[in-house]
Coordinates of C-alpha atoms and ligand atoms in Angstrom, one line a residue:
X1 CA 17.2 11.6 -16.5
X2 CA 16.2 9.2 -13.1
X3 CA 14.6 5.8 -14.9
X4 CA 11.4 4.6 -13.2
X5 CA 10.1 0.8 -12.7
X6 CA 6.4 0.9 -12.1
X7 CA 4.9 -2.5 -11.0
X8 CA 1.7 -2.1 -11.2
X9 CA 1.0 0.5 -13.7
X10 CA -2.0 0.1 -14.1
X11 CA -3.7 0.7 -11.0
X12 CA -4.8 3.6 -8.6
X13 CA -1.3 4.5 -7.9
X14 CA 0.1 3.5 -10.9
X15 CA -1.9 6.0 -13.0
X16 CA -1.6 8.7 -10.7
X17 CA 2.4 8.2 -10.7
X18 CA 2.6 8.3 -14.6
X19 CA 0.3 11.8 -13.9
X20 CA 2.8 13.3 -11.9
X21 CA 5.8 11.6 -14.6
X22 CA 4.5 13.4 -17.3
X23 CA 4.6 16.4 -15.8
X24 CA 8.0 16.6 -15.8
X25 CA 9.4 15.1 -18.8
X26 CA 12.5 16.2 -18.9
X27 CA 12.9 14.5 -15.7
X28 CA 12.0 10.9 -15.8
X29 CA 11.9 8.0 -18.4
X30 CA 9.9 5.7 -17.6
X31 CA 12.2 2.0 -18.1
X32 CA 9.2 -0.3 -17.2
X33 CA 5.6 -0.8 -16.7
X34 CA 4.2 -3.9 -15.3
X35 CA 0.6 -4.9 -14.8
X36 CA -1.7 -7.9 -14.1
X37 CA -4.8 -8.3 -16.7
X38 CA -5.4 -5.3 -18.4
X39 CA -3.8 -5.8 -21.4
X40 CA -5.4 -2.7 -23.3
X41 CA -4.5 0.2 -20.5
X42 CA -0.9 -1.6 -20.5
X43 CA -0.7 -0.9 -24.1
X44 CA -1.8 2.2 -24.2
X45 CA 0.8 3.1 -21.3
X46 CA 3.6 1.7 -23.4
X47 CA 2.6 3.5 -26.7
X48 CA 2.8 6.8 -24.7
X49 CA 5.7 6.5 -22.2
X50 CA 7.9 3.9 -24.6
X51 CA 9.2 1.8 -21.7
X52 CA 11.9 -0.7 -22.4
X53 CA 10.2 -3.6 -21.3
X54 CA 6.5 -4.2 -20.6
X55 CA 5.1 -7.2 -18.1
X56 CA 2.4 -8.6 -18.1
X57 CA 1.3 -11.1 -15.6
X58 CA -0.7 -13.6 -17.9
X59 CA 1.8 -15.2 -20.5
X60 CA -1.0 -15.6 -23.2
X61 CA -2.0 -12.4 -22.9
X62 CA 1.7 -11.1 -23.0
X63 CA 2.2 -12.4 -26.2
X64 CA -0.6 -10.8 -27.7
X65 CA 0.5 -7.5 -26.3
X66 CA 4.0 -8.4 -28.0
X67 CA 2.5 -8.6 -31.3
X68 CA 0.3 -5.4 -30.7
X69 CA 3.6 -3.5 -29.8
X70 CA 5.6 -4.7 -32.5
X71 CA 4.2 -2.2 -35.0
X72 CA 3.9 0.8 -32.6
X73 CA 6.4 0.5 -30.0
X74 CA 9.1 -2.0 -31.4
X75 CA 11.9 -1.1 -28.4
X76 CA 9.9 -2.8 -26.1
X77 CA 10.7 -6.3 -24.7
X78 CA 7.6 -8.0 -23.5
X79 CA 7.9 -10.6 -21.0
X80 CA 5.6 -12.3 -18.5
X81 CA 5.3 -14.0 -15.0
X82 CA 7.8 -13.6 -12.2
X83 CA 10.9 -13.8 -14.1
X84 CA 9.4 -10.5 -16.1
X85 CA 8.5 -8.7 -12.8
X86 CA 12.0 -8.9 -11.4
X87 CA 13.4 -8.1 -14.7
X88 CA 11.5 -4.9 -14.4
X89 CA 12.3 -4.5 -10.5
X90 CA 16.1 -4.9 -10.9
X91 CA 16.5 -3.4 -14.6
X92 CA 19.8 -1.8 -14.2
X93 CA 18.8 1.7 -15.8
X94 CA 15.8 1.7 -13.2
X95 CA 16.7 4.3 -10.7
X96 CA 13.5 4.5 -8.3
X97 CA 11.0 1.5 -8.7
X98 CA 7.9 2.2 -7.5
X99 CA 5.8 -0.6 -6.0
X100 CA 2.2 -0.9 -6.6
X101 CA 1.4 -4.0 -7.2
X102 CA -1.4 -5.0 -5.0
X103 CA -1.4 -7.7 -2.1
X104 CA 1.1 -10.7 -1.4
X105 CA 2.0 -10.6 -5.0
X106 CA 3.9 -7.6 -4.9
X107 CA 6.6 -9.1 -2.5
X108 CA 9.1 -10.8 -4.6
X109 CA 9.5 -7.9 -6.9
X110 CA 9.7 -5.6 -4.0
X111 CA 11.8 -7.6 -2.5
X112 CA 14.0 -8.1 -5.4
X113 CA 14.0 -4.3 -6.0
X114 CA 15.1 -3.7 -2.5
X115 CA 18.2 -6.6 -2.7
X116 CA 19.1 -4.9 -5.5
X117 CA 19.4 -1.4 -3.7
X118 CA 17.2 0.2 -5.5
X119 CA 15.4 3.8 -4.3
X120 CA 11.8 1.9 -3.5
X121 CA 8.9 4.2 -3.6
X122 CA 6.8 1.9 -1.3
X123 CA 3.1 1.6 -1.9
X124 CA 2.5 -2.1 -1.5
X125 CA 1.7 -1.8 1.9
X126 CA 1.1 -5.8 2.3
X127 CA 4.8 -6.7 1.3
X128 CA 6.0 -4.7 4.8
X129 CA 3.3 -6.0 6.8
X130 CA 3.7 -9.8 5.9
X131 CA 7.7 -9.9 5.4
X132 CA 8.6 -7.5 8.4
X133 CA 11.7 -8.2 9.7
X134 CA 12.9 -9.9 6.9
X135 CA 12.0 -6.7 4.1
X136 CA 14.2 -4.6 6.7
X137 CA 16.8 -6.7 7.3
X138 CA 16.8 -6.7 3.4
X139 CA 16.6 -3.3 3.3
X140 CA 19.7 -3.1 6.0
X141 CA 22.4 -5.0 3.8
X142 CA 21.3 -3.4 0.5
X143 CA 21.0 0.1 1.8
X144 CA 18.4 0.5 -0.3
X145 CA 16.4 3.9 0.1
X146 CA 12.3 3.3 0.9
X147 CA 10.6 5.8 0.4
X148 CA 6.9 5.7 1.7
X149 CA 4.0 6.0 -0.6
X150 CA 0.9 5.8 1.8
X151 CA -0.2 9.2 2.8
X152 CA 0.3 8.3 6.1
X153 CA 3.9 7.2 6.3
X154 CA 5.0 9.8 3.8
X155 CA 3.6 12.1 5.9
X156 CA 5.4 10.8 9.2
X157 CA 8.5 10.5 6.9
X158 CA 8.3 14.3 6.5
X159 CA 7.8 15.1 9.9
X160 CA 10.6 13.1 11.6
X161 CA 14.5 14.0 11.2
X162 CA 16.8 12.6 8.9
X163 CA 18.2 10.0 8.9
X164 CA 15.6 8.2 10.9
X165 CA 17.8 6.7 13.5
X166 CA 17.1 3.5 15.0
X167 CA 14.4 4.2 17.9
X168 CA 12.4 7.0 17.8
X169 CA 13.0 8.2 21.7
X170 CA 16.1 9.2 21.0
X171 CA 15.5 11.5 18.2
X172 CA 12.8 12.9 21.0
X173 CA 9.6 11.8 19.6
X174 CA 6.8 10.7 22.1
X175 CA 4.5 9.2 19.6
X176 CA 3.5 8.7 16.0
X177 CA -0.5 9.6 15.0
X178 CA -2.0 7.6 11.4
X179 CA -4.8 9.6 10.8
X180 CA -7.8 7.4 9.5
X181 CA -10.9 8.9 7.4
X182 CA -13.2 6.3 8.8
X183 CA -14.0 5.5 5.5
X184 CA -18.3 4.8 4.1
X185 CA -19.3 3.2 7.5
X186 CA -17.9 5.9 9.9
X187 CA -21.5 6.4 11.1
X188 CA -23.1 3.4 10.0
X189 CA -24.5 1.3 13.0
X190 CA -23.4 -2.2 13.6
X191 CA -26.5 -3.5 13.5
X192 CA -27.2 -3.0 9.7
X193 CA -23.3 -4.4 8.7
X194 CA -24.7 -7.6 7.5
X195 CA -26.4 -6.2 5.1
X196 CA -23.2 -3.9 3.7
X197 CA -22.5 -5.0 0.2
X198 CA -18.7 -4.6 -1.8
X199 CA -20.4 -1.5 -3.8
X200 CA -20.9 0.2 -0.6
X201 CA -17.7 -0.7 1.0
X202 CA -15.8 0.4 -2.6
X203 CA -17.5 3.7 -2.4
X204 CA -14.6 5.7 -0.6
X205 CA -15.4 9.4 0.8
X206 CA -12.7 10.4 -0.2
X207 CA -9.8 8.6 -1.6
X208 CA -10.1 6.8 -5.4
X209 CA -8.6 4.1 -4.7
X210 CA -8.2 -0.2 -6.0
X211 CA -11.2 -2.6 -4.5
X212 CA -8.7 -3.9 -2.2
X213 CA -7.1 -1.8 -0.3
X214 CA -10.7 0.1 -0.6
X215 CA -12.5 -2.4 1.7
X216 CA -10.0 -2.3 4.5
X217 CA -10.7 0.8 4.3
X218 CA -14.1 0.3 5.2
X219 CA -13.2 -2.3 7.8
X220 CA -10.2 -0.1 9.5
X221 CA -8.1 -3.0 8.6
X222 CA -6.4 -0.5 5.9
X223 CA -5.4 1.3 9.0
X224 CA -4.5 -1.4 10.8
X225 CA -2.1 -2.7 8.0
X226 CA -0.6 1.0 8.4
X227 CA 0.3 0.4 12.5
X228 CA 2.0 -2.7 11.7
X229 CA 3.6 -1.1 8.5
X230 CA 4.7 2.3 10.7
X231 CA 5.8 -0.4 13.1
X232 CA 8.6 -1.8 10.8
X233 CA 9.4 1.4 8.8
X234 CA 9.8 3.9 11.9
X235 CA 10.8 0.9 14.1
X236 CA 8.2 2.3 16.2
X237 CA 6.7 -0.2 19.2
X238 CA 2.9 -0.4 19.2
X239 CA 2.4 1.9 22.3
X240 CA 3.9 5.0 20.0
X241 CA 1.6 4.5 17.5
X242 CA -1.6 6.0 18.1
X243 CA -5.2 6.3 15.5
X244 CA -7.6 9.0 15.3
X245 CA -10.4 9.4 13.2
X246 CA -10.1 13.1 11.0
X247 CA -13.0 12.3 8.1
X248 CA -11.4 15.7 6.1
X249 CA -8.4 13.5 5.3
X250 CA -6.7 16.9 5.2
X251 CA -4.1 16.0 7.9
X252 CA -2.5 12.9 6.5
X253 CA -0.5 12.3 10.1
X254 CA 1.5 13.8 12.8
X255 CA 4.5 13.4 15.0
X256 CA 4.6 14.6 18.4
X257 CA 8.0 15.1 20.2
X258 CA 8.9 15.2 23.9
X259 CA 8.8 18.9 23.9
X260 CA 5.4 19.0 23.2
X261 CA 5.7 19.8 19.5
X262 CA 3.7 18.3 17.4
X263 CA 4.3 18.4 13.3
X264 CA 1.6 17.3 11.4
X265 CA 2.3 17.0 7.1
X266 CA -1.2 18.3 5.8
X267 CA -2.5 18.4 1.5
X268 CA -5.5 17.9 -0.2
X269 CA -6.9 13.9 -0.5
X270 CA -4.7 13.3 -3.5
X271 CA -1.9 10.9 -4.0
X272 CA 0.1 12.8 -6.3
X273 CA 1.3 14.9 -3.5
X274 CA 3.1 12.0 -1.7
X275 CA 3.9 10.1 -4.8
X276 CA 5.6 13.1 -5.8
X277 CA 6.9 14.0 -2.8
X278 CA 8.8 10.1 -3.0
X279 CA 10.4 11.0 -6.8
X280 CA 11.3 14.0 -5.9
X281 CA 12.8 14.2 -2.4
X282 CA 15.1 15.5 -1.1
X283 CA 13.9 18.1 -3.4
X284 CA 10.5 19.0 -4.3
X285 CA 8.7 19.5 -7.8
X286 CA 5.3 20.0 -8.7
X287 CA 2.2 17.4 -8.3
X288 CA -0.6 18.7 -10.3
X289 CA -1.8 19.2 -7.1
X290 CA -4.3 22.4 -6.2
X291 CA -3.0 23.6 -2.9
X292 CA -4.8 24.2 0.1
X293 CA -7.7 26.6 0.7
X294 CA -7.1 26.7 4.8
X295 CA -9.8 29.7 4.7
X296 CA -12.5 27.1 2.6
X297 CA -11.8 24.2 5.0
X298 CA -14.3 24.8 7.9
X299 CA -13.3 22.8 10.5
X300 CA -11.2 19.6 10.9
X301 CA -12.1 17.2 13.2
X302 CA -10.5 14.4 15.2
X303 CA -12.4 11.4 17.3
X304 CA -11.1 8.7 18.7
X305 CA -11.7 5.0 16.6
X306 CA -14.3 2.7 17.7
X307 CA -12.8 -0.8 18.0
X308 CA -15.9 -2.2 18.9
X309 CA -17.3 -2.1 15.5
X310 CA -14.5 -2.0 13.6
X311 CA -12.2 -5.0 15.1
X312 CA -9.7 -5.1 12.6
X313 CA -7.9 -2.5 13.9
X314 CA -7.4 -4.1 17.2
X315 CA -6.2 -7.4 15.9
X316 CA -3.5 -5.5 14.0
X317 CA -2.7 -4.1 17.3
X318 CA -2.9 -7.9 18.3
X319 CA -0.3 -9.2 15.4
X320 CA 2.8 -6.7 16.5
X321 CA 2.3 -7.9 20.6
X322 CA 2.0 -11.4 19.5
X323 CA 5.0 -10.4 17.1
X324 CA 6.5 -13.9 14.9
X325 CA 4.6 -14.9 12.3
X326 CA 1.1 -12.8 13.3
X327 CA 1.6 -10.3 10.7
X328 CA 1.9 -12.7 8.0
X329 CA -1.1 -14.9 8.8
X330 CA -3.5 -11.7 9.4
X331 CA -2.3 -10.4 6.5
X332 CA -3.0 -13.8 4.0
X333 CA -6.5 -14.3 6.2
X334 CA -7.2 -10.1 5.3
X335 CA -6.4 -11.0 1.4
X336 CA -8.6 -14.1 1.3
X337 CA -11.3 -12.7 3.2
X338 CA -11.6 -9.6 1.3
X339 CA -11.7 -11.9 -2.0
X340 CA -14.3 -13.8 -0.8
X341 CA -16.5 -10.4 0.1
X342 CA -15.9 -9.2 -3.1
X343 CA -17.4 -12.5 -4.9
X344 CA -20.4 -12.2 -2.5
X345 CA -19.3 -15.2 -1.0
X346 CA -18.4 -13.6 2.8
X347 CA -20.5 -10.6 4.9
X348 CA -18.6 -7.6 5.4
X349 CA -19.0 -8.2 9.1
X350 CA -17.0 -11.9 9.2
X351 CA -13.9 -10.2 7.3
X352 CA -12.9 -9.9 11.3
X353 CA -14.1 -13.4 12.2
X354 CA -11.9 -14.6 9.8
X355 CA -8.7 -12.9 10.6
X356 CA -9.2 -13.7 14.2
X357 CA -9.5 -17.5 13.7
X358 CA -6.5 -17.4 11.3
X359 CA -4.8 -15.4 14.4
X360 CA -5.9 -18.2 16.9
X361 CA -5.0 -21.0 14.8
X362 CA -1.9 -20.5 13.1
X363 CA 0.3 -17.9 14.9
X364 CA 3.2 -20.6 16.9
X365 CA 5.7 -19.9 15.4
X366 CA 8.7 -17.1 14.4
X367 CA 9.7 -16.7 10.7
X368 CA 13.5 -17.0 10.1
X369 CA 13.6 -16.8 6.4
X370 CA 11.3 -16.7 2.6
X371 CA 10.2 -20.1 2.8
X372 CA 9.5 -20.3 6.4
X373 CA 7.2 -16.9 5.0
X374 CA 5.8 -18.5 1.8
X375 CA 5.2 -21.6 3.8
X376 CA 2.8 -19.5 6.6
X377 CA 1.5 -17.5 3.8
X378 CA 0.0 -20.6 2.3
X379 CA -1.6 -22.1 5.3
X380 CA -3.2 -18.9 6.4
X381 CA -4.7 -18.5 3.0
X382 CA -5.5 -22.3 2.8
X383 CA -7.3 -22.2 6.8
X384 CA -8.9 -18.8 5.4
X385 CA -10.4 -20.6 2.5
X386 CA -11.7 -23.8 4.6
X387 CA -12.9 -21.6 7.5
X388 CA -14.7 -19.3 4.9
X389 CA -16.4 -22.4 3.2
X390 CA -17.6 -24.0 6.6
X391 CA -19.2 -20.1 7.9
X392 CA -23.3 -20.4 6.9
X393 CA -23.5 -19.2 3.4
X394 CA -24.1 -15.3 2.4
Ligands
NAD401 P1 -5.2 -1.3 -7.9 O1 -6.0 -2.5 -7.7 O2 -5.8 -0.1 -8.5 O3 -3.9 -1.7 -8.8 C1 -3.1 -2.8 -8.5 C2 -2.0 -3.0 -9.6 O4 -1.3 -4.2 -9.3 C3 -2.6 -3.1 -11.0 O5 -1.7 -2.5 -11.9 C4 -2.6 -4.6 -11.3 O6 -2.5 -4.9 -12.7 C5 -1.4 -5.1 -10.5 N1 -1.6 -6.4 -10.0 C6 -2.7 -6.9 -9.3 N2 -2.5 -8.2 -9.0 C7 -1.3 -8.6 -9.5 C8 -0.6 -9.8 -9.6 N3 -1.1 -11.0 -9.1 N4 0.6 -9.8 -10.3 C9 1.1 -8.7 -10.9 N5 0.4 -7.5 -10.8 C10 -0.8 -7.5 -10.2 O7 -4.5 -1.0 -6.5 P2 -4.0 0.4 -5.9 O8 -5.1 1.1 -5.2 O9 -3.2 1.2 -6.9 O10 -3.0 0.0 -4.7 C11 -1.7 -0.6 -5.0 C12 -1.0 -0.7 -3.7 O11 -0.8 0.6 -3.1 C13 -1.7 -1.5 -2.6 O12 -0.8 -2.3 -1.9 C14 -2.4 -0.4 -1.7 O13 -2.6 -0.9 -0.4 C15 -1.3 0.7 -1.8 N6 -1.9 2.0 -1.6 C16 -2.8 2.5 -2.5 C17 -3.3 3.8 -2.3 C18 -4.3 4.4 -3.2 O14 -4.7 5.6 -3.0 N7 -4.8 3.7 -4.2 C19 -2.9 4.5 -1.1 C20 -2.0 4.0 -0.3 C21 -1.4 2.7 -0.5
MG402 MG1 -2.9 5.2 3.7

């Protein structure tokens, strides 16, 4: 049996993981399930997959999950807080942990999954993009084994050779292509973005996914987070990672080597495939996952992305060439700012405006270590904040 951590169990990816889990049963025990608020779906989860410990974030709340458990599950430990999560990243029967906790907060457990050479099925995208060098150097001395959740990188992951040296030239690949839906506002024109509220920016075409990582989405930053992320994982410079717009989200991404070859991973909009893909390779098992009806599919399409409305992109693109701490501050200004649009308290259309400030202000310096991170991570978020409160009211 392979034991599986899952921070964040109770999310988008956390759901859809236990899916393709309980599929094959005789497979995987699940030795931890971790999640923020929701108490009643974490309970549920532990009453069906038995885990050995539970977390949840909020220590009130934990204990009243501890009592509810007692009856029904009585094997299970309940703790709380950080100490909990890294319990659950490092337990010693966990095999593969799989990281899906949304945003900054998912780094230490990452993190602490990774040190502890764990096989890290890598959703939480945001841990990469605002730790960078320091995740892979992390990743370096444990040996640790990431394996890339996003639809994206698990699809460059299968197109590339193994191992992935260091620099992609010398394996012969050209370039590396992220393929972006465009998300709600593909067509939408700039001039009515002020008016784009966080229903219509949740409303995905064709991904279910958490509110977060749904409005970068809308804003391209999602894909932007993805270059900087492909940028670490595939130590690939900025120049070999290219964008296109393909609204099918039926090609999830493509490599293209010197030859002119050009692989491409494609499978229905469903993260089960790549999720399964992760807890199975080098093998492959089954997703739940209809397969593709190449004859019903009438055309796929590819254009490039417009910057102009969508800046994000560009100041991701912006973050790797100013390299040092850039990531990390557009990442904490993306968080805030996308907090602050969800509460109504932002316009879609200064999400950007934000960032960019953030990016102007604060990026002067390299990051050497965790609390030289923490530390930028804190004033980004704490400029974000202050800038946000001195922009007109929504
Ligand atoms: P979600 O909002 O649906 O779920 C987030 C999970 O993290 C929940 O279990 C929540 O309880 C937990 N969580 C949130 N804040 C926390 C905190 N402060 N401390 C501890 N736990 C916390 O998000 P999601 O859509 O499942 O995305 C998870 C990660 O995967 C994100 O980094 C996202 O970018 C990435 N990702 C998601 C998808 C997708 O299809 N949903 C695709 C690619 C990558
Ligand atoms: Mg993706």
């Amino acid at each position: 049996m392979i034991g599986i951590s899952l921070l964040g169990a109770t999310g988008s990816i956390g759901r859809n993981t236990l899916d393709v889990i309980s599929q094959h049963p005789d497979r995987y025990q699940v030795i931890a399930l971790t999640a923020h608020k929701d108490i009643v779906k974490l309970r549920e989860q532990c009453e069906r997959y038995r885990p050995q410990i539970a977390v949840l974030a909020d220590s009130a709340g934990a204990q009243q999950l501890a009592q509810q458990l007692k009856k029904t599950v009585p094997e299970t430990t309940v703790l709380t807080g950080a100490d909990g999560l890294r319990a659950a990243a490092t337990h010693p029967e966990a095999d593969q942990v799989m990281a899906a906790i949304v945003g900054a907060a998912g780094l230490a457990p990452t993190l602490a999954a990774v040190t502890a050479g764990k096989r890290v099925l890598l959703a939480n995208k945001e841990s990469l993009v605002m730790a960078g060098d320091l995740f892979m150097q992390a990743v370096q001395r444990s040996q640790a084994n990431i394996l890339p959740i996003d639809s994206e990188h698990n699809a460059i992951f299968q197109c590339l050779p193994h191992p992935i040296a260091a620099g992609l030239a010398s394996q012969g690949v050209r370039k590396i292509t992220l393929t972006a839906s465009g998300g709600p506002f593909l067509h939408r024109p700039a001039g009515t973005f002020a008016s784009i509220t966080p229903e219509e920016a949740c409303a995905h075409p064709k991904w279910q996914m958490g509110e977060k990582i749904s409005v970068d989405s809308a804003s391209l930053m999602n894909k932007g987070l993805e270059v900087i992320e492909a940028h670490y994982l595939f130590q690939a410079s900025a120049d070999q990672i290219e964008v296109i717009i393909h609204p099918q989200s039926i090609v999830h991404s493509l490599v293209t080597y010197t030859d002119g070859s050009v692989l491409a991973q494609l499978s229905n909009p469903d993260m089960r495939t790549p999720i399964a893909h992760a807890l199975a390779w080098p093998e492959r098992h089954t997703a739940g996952v209809a397969p593709l009806d190449l004859p019903a599919l009438s055309r796929l399409e590819f254009t490039a992305p417009d910057h102009t409305r969508f800046p994000c992109l560009s100041l991701a693109y912006a973050a790797i060439a100013t390299a040092g701490n850039a990531p990390t501050v557009l990442n904490a200004a993306n968080e805030v700012a996308v907090a602050h649009f969800l509460r109504r308290q932002l316009p879609f259309a200064a999400i950007p405006q934000v960032i960019e400030a953030c990016l102007a202000k604060l990026t002067d310096s390299t990051i050497d270590n965790l609390d030289d991170l923490l530390e930028t991570d804190q004033c980004a978020r704490q400029y974000a904040t202050q800038h946000i409160a001195h922009l007109t009211p929504v």
